[in-house]
PDB file of C-alpha atoms and ligand atoms in Angstrom:
ATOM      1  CA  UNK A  20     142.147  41.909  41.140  1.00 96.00           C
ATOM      2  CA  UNK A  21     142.846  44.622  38.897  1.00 97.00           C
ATOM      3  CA  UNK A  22     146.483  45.025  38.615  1.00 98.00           C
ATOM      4  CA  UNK A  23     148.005  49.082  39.404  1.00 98.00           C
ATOM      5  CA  UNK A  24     151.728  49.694  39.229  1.00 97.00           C
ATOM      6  CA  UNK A  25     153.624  50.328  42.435  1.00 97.00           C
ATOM      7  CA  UNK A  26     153.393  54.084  42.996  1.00 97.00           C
ATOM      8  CA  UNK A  27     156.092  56.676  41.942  1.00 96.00           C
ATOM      9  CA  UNK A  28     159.115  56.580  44.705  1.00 97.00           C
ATOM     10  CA  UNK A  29     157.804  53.284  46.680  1.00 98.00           C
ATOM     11  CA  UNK A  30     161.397  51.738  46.234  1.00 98.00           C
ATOM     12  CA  UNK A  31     163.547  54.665  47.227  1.00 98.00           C
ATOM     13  CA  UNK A  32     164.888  54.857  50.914  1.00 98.00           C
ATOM     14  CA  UNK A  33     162.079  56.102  53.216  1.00 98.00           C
ATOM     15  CA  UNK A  34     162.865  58.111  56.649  1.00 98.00           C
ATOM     16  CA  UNK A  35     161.584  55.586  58.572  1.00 98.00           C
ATOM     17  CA  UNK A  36     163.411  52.699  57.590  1.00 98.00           C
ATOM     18  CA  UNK A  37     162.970  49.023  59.417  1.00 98.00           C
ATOM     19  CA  UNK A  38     165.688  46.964  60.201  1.00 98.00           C
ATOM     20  CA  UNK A  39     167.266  43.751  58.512  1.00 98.00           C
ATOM     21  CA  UNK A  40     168.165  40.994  61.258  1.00 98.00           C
ATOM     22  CA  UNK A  41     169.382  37.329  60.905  1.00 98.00           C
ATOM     23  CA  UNK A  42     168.088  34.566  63.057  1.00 98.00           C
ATOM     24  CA  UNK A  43     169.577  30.878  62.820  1.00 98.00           C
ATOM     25  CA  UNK A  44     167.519  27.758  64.062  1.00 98.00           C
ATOM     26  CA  UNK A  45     167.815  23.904  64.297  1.00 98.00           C
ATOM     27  CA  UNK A  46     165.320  21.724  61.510  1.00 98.00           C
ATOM     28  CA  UNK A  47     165.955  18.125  59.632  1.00 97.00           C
ATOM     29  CA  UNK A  48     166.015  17.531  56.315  1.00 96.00           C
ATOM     30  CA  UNK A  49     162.968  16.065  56.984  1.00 96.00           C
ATOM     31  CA  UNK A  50     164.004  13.152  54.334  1.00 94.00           C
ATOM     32  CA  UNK A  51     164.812   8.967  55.006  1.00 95.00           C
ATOM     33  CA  UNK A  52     168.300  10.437  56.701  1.00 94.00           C
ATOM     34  CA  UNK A  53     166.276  13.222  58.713  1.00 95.00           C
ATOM     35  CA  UNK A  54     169.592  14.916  59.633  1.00 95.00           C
ATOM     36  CA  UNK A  55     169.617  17.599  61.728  1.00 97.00           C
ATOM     37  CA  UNK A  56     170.512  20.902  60.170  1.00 96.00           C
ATOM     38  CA  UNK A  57     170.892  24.829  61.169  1.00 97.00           C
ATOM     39  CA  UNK A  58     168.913  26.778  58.791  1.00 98.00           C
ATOM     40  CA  UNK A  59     169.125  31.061  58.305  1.00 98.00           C
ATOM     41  CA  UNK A  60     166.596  33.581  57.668  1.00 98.00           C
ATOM     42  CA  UNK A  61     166.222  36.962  56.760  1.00 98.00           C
ATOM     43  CA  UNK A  62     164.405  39.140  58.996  1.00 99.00           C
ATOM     44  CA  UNK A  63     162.855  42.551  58.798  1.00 99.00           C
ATOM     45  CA  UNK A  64     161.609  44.519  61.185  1.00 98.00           C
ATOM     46  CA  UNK A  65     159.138  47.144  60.561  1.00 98.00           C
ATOM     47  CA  UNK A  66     159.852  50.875  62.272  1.00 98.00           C
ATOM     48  CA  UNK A  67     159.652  51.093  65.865  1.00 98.00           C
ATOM     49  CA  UNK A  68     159.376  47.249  66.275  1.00 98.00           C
ATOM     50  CA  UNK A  69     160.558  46.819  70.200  1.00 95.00           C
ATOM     51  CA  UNK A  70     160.025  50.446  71.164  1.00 97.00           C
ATOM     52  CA  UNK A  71     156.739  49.266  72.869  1.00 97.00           C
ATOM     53  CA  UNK A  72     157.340  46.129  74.389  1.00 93.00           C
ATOM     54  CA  UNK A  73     153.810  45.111  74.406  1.00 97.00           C
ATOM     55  CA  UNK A  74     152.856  46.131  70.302  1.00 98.00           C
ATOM     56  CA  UNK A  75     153.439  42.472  68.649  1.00 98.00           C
ATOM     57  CA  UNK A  76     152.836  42.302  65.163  1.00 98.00           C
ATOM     58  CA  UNK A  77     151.303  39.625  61.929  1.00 98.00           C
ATOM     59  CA  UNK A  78     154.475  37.735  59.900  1.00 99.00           C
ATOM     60  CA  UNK A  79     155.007  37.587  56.111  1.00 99.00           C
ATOM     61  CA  UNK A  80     156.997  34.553  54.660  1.00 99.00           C
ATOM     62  CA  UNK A  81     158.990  35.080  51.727  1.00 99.00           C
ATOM     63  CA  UNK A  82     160.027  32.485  49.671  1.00 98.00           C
ATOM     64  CA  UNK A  83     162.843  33.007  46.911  1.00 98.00           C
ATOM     65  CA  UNK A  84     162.832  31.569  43.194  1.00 97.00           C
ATOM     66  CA  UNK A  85     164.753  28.630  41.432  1.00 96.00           C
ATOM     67  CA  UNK A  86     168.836  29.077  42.451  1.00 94.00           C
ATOM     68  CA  UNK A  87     168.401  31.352  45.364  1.00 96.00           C
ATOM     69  CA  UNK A  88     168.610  31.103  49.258  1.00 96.00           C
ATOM     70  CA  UNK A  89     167.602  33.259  51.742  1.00 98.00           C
ATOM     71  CA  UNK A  90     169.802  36.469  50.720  1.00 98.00           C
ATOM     72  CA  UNK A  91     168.044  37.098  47.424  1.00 98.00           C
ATOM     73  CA  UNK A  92     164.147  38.654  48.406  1.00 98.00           C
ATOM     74  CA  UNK A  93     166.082  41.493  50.078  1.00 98.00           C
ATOM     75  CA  UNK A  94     169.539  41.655  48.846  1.00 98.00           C
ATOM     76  CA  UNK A  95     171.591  40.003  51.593  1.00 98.00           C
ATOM     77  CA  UNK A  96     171.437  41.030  55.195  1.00 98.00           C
ATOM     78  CA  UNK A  97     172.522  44.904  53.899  1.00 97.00           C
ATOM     79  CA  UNK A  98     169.488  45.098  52.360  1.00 97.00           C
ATOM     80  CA  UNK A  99     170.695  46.081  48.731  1.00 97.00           C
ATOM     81  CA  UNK A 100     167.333  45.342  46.792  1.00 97.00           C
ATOM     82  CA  UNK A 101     164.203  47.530  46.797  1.00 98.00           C
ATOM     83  CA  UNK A 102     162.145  45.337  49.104  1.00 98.00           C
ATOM     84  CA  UNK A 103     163.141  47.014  52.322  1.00 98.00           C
ATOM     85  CA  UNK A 104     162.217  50.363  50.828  1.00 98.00           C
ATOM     86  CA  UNK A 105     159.042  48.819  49.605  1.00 98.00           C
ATOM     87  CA  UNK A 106     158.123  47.441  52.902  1.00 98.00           C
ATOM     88  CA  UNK A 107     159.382  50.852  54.689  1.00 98.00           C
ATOM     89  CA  UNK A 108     157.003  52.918  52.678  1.00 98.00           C
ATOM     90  CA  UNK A 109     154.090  50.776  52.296  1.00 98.00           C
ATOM     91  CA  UNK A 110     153.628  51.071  56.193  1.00 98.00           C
ATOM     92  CA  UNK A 111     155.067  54.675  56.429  1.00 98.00           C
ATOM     93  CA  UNK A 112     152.402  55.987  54.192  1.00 98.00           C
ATOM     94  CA  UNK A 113     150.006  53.374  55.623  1.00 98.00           C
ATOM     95  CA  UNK A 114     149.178  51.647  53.005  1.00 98.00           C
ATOM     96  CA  UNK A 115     149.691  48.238  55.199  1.00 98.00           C
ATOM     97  CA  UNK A 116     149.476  47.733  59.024  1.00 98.00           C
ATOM     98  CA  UNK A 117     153.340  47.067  59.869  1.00 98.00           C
ATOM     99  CA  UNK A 118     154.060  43.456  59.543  1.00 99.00           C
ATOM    100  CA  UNK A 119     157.210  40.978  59.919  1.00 99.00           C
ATOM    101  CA  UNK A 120     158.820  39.717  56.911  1.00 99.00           C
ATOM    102  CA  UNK A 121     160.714  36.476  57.414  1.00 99.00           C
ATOM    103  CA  UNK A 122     162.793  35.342  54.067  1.00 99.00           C
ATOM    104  CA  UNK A 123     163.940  31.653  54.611  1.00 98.00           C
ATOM    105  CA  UNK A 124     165.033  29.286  52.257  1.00 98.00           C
ATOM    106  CA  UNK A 125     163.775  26.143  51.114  1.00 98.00           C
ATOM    107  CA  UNK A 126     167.585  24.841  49.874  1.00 96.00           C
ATOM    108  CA  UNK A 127     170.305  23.026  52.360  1.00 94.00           C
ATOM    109  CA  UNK A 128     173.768  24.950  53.091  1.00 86.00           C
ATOM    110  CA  UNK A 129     176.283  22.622  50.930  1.00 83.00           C
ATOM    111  CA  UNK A 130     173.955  20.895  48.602  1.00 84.00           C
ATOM    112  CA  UNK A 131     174.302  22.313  45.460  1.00 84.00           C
ATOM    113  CA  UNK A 132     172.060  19.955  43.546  1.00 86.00           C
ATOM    114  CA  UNK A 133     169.122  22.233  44.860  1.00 82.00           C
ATOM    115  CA  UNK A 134     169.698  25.283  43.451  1.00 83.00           C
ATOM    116  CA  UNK A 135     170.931  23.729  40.393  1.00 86.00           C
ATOM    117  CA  UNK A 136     168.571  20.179  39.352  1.00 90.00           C
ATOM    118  CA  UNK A 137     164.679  21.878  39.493  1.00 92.00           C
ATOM    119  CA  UNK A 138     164.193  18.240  40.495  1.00 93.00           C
ATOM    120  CA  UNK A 139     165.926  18.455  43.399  1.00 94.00           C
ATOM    121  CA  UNK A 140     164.208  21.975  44.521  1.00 95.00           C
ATOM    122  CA  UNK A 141     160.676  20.481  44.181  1.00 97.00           C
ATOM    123  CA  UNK A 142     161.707  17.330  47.068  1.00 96.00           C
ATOM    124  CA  UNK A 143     163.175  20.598  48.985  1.00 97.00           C
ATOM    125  CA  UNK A 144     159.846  22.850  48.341  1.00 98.00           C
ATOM    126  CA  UNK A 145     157.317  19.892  49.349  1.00 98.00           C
ATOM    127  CA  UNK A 146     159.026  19.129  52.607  1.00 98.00           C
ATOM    128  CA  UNK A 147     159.280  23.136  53.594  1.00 98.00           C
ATOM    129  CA  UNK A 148     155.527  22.711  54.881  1.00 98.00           C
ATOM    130  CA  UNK A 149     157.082  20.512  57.862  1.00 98.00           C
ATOM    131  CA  UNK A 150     159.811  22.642  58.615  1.00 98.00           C
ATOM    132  CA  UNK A 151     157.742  25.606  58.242  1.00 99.00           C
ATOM    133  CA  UNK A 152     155.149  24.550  61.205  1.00 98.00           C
ATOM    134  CA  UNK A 153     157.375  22.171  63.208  1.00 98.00           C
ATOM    135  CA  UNK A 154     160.756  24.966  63.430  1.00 98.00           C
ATOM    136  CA  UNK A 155     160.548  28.120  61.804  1.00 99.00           C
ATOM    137  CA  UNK A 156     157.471  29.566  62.756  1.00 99.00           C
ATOM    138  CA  UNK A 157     157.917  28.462  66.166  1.00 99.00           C
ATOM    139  CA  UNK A 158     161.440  30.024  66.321  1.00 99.00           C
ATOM    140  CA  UNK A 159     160.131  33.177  64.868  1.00 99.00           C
ATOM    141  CA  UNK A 160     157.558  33.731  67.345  1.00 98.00           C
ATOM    142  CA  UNK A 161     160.265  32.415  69.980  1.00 98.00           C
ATOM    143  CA  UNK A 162     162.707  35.145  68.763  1.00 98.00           C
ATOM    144  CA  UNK A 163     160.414  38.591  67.762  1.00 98.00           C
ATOM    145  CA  UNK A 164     157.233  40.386  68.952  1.00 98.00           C
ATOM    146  CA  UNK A 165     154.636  38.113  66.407  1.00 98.00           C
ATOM    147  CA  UNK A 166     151.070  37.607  67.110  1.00 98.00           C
ATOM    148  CA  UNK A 167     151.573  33.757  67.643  1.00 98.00           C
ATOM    149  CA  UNK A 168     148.434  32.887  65.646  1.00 98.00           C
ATOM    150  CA  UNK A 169     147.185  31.604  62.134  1.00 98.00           C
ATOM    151  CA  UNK A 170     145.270  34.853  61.344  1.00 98.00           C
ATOM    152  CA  UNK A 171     147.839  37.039  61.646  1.00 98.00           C
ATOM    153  CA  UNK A 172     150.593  34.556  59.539  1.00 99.00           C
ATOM    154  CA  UNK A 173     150.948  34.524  55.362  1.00 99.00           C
ATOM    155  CA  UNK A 174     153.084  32.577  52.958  1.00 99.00           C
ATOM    156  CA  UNK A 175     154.304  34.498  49.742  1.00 99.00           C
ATOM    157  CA  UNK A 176     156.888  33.489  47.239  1.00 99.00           C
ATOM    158  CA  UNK A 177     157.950  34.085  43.734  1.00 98.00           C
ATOM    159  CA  UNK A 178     158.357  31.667  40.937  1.00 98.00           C
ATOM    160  CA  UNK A 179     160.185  28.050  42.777  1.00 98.00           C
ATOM    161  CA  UNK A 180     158.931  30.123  45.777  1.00 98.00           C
ATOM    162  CA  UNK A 181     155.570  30.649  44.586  1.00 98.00           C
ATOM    163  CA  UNK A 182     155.346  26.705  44.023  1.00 98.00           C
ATOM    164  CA  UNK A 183     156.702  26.451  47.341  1.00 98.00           C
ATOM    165  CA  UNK A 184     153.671  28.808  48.535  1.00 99.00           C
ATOM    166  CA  UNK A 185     151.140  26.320  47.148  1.00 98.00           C
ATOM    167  CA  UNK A 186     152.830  23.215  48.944  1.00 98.00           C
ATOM    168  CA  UNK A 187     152.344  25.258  52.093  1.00 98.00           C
ATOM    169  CA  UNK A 188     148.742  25.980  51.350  1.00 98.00           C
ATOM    170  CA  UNK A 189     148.174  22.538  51.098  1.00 98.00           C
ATOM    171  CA  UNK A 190     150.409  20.876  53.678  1.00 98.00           C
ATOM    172  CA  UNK A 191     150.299  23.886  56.025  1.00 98.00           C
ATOM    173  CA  UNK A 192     147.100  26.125  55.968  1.00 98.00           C
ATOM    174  CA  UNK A 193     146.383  25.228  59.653  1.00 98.00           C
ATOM    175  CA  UNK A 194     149.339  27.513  60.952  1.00 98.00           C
ATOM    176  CA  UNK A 195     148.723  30.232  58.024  1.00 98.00           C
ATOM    177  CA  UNK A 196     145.806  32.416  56.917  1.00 98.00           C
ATOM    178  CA  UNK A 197     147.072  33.820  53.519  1.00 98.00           C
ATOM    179  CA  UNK A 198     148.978  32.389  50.908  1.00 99.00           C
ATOM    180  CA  UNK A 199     149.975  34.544  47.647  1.00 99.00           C
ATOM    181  CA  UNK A 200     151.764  32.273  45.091  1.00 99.00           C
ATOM    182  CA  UNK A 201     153.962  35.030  43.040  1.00 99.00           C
ATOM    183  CA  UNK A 202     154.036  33.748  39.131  1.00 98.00           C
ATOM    184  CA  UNK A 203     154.598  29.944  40.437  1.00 98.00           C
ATOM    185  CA  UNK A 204     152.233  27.055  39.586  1.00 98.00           C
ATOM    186  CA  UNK A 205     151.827  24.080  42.117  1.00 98.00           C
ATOM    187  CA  UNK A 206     153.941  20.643  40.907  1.00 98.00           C
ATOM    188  CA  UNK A 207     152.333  18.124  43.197  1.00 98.00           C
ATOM    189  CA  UNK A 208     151.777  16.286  39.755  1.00 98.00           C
ATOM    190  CA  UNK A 209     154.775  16.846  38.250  1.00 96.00           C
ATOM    191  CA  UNK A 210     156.852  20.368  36.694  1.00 96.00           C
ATOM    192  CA  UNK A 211     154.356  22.509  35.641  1.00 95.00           C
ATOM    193  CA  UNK A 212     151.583  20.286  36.928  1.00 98.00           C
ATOM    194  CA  UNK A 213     149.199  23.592  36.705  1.00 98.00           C
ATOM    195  CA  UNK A 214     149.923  23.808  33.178  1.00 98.00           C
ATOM    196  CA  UNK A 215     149.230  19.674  32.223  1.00 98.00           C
ATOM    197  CA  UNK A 216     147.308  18.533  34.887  1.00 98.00           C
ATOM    198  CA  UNK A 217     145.096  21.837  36.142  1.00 98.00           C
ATOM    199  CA  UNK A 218     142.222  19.817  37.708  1.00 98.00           C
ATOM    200  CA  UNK A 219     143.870  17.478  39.065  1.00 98.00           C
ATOM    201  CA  UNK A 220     146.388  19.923  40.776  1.00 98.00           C
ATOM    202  CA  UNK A 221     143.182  22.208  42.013  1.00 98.00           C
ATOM    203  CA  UNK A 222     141.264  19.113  42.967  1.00 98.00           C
ATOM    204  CA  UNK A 223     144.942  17.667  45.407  1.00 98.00           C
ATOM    205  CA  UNK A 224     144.661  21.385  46.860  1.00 98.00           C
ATOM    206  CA  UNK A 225     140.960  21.861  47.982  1.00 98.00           C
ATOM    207  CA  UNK A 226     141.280  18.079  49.399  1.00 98.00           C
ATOM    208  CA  UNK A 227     144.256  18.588  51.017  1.00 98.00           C
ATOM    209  CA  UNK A 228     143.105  22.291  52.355  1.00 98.00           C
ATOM    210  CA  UNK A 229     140.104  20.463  53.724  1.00 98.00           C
ATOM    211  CA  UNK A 230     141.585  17.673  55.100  1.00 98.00           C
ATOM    212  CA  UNK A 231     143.498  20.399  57.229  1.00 97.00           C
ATOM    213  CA  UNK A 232     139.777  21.265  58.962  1.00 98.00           C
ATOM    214  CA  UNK A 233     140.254  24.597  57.345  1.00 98.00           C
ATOM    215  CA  UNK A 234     137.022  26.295  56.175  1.00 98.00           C
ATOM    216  CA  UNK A 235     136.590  28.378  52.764  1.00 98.00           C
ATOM    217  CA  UNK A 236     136.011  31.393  54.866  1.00 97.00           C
ATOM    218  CA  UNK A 237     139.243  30.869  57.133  1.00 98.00           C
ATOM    219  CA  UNK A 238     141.492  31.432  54.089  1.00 98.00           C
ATOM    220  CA  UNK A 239     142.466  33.038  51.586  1.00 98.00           C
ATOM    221  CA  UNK A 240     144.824  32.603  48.072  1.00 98.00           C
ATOM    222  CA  UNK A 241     145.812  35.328  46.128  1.00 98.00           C
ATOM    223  CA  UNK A 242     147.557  34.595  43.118  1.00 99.00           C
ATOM    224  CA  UNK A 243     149.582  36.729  40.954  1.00 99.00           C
ATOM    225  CA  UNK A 244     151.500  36.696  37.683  1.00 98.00           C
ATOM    226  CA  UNK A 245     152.206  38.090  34.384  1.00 98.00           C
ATOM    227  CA  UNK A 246     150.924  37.719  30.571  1.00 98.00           C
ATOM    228  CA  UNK A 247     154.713  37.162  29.533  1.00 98.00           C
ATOM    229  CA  UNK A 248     155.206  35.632  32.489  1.00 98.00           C
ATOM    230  CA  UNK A 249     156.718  32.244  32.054  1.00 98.00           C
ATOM    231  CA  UNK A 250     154.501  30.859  34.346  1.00 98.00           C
ATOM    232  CA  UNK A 251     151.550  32.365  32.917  1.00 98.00           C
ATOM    233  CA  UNK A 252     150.707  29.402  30.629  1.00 98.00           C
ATOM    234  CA  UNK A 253     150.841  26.935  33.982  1.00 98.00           C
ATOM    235  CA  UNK A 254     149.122  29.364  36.778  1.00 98.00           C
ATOM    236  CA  UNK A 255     146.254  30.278  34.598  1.00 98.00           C
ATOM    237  CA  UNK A 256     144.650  26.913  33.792  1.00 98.00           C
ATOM    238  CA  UNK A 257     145.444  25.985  37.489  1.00 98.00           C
ATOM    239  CA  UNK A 258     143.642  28.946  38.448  1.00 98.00           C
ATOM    240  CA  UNK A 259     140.779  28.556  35.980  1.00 98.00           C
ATOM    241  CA  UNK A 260     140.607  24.919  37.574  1.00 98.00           C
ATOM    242  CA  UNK A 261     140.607  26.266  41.435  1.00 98.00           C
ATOM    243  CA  UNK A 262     137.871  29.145  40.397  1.00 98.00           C
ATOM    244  CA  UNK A 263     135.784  26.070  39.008  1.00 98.00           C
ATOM    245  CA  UNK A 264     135.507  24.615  42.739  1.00 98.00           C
ATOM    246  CA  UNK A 265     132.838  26.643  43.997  1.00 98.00           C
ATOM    247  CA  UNK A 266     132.197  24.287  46.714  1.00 98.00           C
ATOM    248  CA  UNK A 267     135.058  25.689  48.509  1.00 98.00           C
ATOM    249  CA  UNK A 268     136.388  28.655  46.622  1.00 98.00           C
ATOM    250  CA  UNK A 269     134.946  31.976  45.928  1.00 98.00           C
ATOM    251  CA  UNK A 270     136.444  33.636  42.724  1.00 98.00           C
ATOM    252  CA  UNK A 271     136.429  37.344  43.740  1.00 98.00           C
ATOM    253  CA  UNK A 272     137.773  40.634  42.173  1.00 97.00           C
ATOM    254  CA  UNK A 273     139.109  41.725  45.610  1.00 96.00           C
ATOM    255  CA  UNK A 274     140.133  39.459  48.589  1.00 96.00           C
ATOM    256  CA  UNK A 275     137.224  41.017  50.902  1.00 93.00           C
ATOM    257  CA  UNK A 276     134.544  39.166  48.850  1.00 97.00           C
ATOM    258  CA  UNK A 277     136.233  36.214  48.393  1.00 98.00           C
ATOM    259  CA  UNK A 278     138.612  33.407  49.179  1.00 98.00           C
ATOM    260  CA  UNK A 279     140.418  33.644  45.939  1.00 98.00           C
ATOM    261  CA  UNK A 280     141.663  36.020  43.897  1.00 98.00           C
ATOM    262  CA  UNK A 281     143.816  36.291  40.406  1.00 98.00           C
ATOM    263  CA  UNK A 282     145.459  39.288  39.074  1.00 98.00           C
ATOM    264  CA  UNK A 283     147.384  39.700  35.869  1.00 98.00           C
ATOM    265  CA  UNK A 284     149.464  42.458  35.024  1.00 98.00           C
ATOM    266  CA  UNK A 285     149.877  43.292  30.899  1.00 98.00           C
ATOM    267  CA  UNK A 286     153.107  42.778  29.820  1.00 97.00           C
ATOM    268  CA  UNK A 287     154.399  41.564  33.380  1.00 98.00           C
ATOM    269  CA  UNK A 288     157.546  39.040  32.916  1.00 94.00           C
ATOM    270  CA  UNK A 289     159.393  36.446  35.586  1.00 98.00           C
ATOM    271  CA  UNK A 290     161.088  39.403  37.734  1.00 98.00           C
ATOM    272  CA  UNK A 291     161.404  40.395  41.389  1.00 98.00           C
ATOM    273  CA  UNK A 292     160.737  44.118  40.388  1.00 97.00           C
ATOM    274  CA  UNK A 293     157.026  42.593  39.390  1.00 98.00           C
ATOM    275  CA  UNK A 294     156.626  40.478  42.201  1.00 98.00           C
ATOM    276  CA  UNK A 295     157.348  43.795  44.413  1.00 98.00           C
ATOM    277  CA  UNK A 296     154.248  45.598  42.278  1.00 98.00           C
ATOM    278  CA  UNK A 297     152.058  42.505  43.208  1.00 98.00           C
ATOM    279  CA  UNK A 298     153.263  41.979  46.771  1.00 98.00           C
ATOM    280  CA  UNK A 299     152.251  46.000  47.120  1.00 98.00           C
ATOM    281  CA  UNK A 300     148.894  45.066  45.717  1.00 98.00           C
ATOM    282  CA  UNK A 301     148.297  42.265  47.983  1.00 98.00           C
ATOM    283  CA  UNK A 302     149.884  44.014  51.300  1.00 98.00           C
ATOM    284  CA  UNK A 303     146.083  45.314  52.440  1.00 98.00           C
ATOM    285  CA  UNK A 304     144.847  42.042  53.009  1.00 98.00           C
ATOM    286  CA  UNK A 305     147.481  39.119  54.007  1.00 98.00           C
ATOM    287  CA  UNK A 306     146.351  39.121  58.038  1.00 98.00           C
ATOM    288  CA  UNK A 307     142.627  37.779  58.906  1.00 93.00           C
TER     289      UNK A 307
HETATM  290  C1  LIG B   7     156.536  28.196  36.579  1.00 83.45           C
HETATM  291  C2  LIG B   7     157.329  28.635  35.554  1.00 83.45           C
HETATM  292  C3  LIG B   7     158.694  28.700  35.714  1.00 83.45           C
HETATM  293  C4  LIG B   7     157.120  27.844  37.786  1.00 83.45           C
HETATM  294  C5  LIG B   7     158.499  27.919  37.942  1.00 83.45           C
HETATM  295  C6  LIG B   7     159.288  28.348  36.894  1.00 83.45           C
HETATM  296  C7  LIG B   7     156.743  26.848  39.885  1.00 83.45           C
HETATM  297  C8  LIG B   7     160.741  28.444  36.974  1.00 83.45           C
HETATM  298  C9  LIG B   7     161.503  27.755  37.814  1.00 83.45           C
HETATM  299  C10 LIG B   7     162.982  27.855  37.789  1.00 83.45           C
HETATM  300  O1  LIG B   7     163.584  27.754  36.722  1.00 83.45           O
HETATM  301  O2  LIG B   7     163.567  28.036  38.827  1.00 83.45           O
HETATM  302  O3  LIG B   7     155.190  28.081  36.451  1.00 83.45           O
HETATM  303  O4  LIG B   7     156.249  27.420  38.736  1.00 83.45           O
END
C-alpha cells in the first residue's frame, strides 16, 4: 500500500466525539500456576453507540508497545492522546464505518518483570491468543453492542504489540478477520525472529493459520512500518518471506486484491504518532 500522511486536523477534537469506557474481566495467567487474574481494558465507543439499541457494531483490538499497559494507545481513560480524535474524525467524515476499539494489555497488574525484561513480554504476548478468545472477546461482546462474529473482529498493535498481533494471527485467526502488525516483527523463533529467521517465521505462520481451518480468502494481514523504523530491518525480510508463500498469500498493493499487504512510509520512525498515520490508512478495510 502506498503510504499518505494522516490528513490536516485528523487529531484535533471533532464535534462528535465517542466516549472512553473501562471494562474489567476475570482471565488466568494462562501459565503452569494458571492463576486467576482481573484484567482492564480501554474502551471506546464510537458517536451515538447505544442511541439505537439495535445498531451493533465490528471491534478493533489495540495492543500497546514494550513497557506499556492498557492506558498508553489512548492516553489513560481521559483520553489525553490523539487516538480518540483520530477515531472521532475518521468516522465523522466517513472515512471508516464506526467501529469499537478495545485497548487491553498483554502485561499482569504487579509484575514488573513484563514491562521491564523483553523476555518476559514475549511469554506474556504468546499466551494473549488464549486470553484473547477464551475471556476478552467474549466479555466484550458480553458488555457492548459488537457484531459477535470473526468478520467483523481485527487485531492491531504497535511495536511489542505488533508482535503480539502476529501471535494472534497465528494462535487466534479463527475468532478474528484482520490483523495489522504496526512496526513489530513476529518472535516465535526468538527476538527479532523476522529479522534472523524470516522463512522460518513466515513458514510457523501460514502452518499455524492453516491449521486454524482458515482459508487465504477469509483473512487478511496488513502490515505496516517505517524505513527508520527500528523494526524495519526485522518486518521486511519477514514480509519478503510471507509474500514468497503464494500458496496461501496474495501480495497486493491494496487489501481488496489481496490477503496481504505491506506499506512503508519514508522516513517513518518507532512512534505512536506513525502508527496513528498507518492505523488511518488501514481503517477502510479491517471488517470482512
Ligand atoms: C521490532 C523492533 C523493536 C520489534 C520490537 C521492538 C516486535 C521493540 C521492542 C521493545 O523494546 O519494547 O521488530 O518487534
Amino acid at each position: 500500500m502506498q503510504f499518505s500522511p494522516l490528513p490536516t486536523g485528523m487529531r484535533q477534537p471533532c464535534d462528535k466525539p465517542g466516549t472512553l469506557v473501562e471494562m474489567t474481566y476475570q482471565t488466568h495467567t494462562y501459565d503452569d500456576a494458571n492463576a486467576p487474574l482481573t484484567k482492564r481494558v480501554l474502551v471506546y465507543l464510537p458517536h451515538g453507540c447505544g442511541e439505537d439499541p439495535a445498531r451493533r457494531y465490528p471491534v478493533l483490538y489495540l495492543m500497546h508497545g514494550g513497557g506499556g499497559d492498557e492506558n498508553e494507545v489512548f492516553g489513560g481513560i481521559e483520553g489525553s492522546g490523539p487516538l480518540r480524535h483520530v477515531l472521532d474524525n475518521a468516522i465523522a467524515c466517513g472515512h471508516a464505518a464506526p467501529f469499537i476499539v478495545v485497548a487491553p494489555t498483554y502485561t499482569v497488574e504487579g509484575m514488573e518483570a513484563a514491562r521491564q525484561s523483553i523476555d518476559v513480554a514475549v511469554k506474556l504476548t504468546h499466551r494473549f491468543p488464549t486470553e484473547l478468545v477464551r475471556d476478552l472477546i467474549p466479555a466484550v461482546d458480553a458488555a457492548f453492542p459488537t457484531i459477535a462474529d470473526r468478520r467483523a473482529r481485527a487485531f492491531s498493535g504497535f511495536s511489542m504489540g505488533g508482535e503480539t498481533t502476529w501471535s494472534v494471527a497465528a494462535e487466534a485467526m479463527t475468532d478474528l478477520w484482520c490483523c495489522v502488525p504496526l512496526s513489530g516483527d513476529y518472535w516465535a523463533m526468538g527476538l527479532k525472529g523476522g529479522k534472523d529467521f524470516p522463512e522460518e517465521t513466515a513458514d510457523i505462520i501460514v502452518d499455524r493459520i492453516r491449521q486454524q481451518g482458515i482459508a487465504p480468502d477469509e483473512c487478511r494481514i496488513m502490515a505496516f512500518t517505517g524505513d527508520k523504523d527500528i523494526a524495519f530491518e526485522a518486518l521486511q525480510p519477514q514480509m519478503d518471506a510471507l509474500a514468497r508463500r503464494t500458496d496461501f498469500f496474495t501480495p497486493a498493493e491494496m487489501p481488496a486484491d489481496g490477503n496481504l499487504t505491506w506499506c512503508l512510509k519514508r522516513d517513518g520512525w518507532h512512534t505512536y504518532d506513525d502508527c496513528w498515520e498507518y492505523l488511518w490508512l488501514a481503517m477502510p478495510y479491517l471488517f470482512g
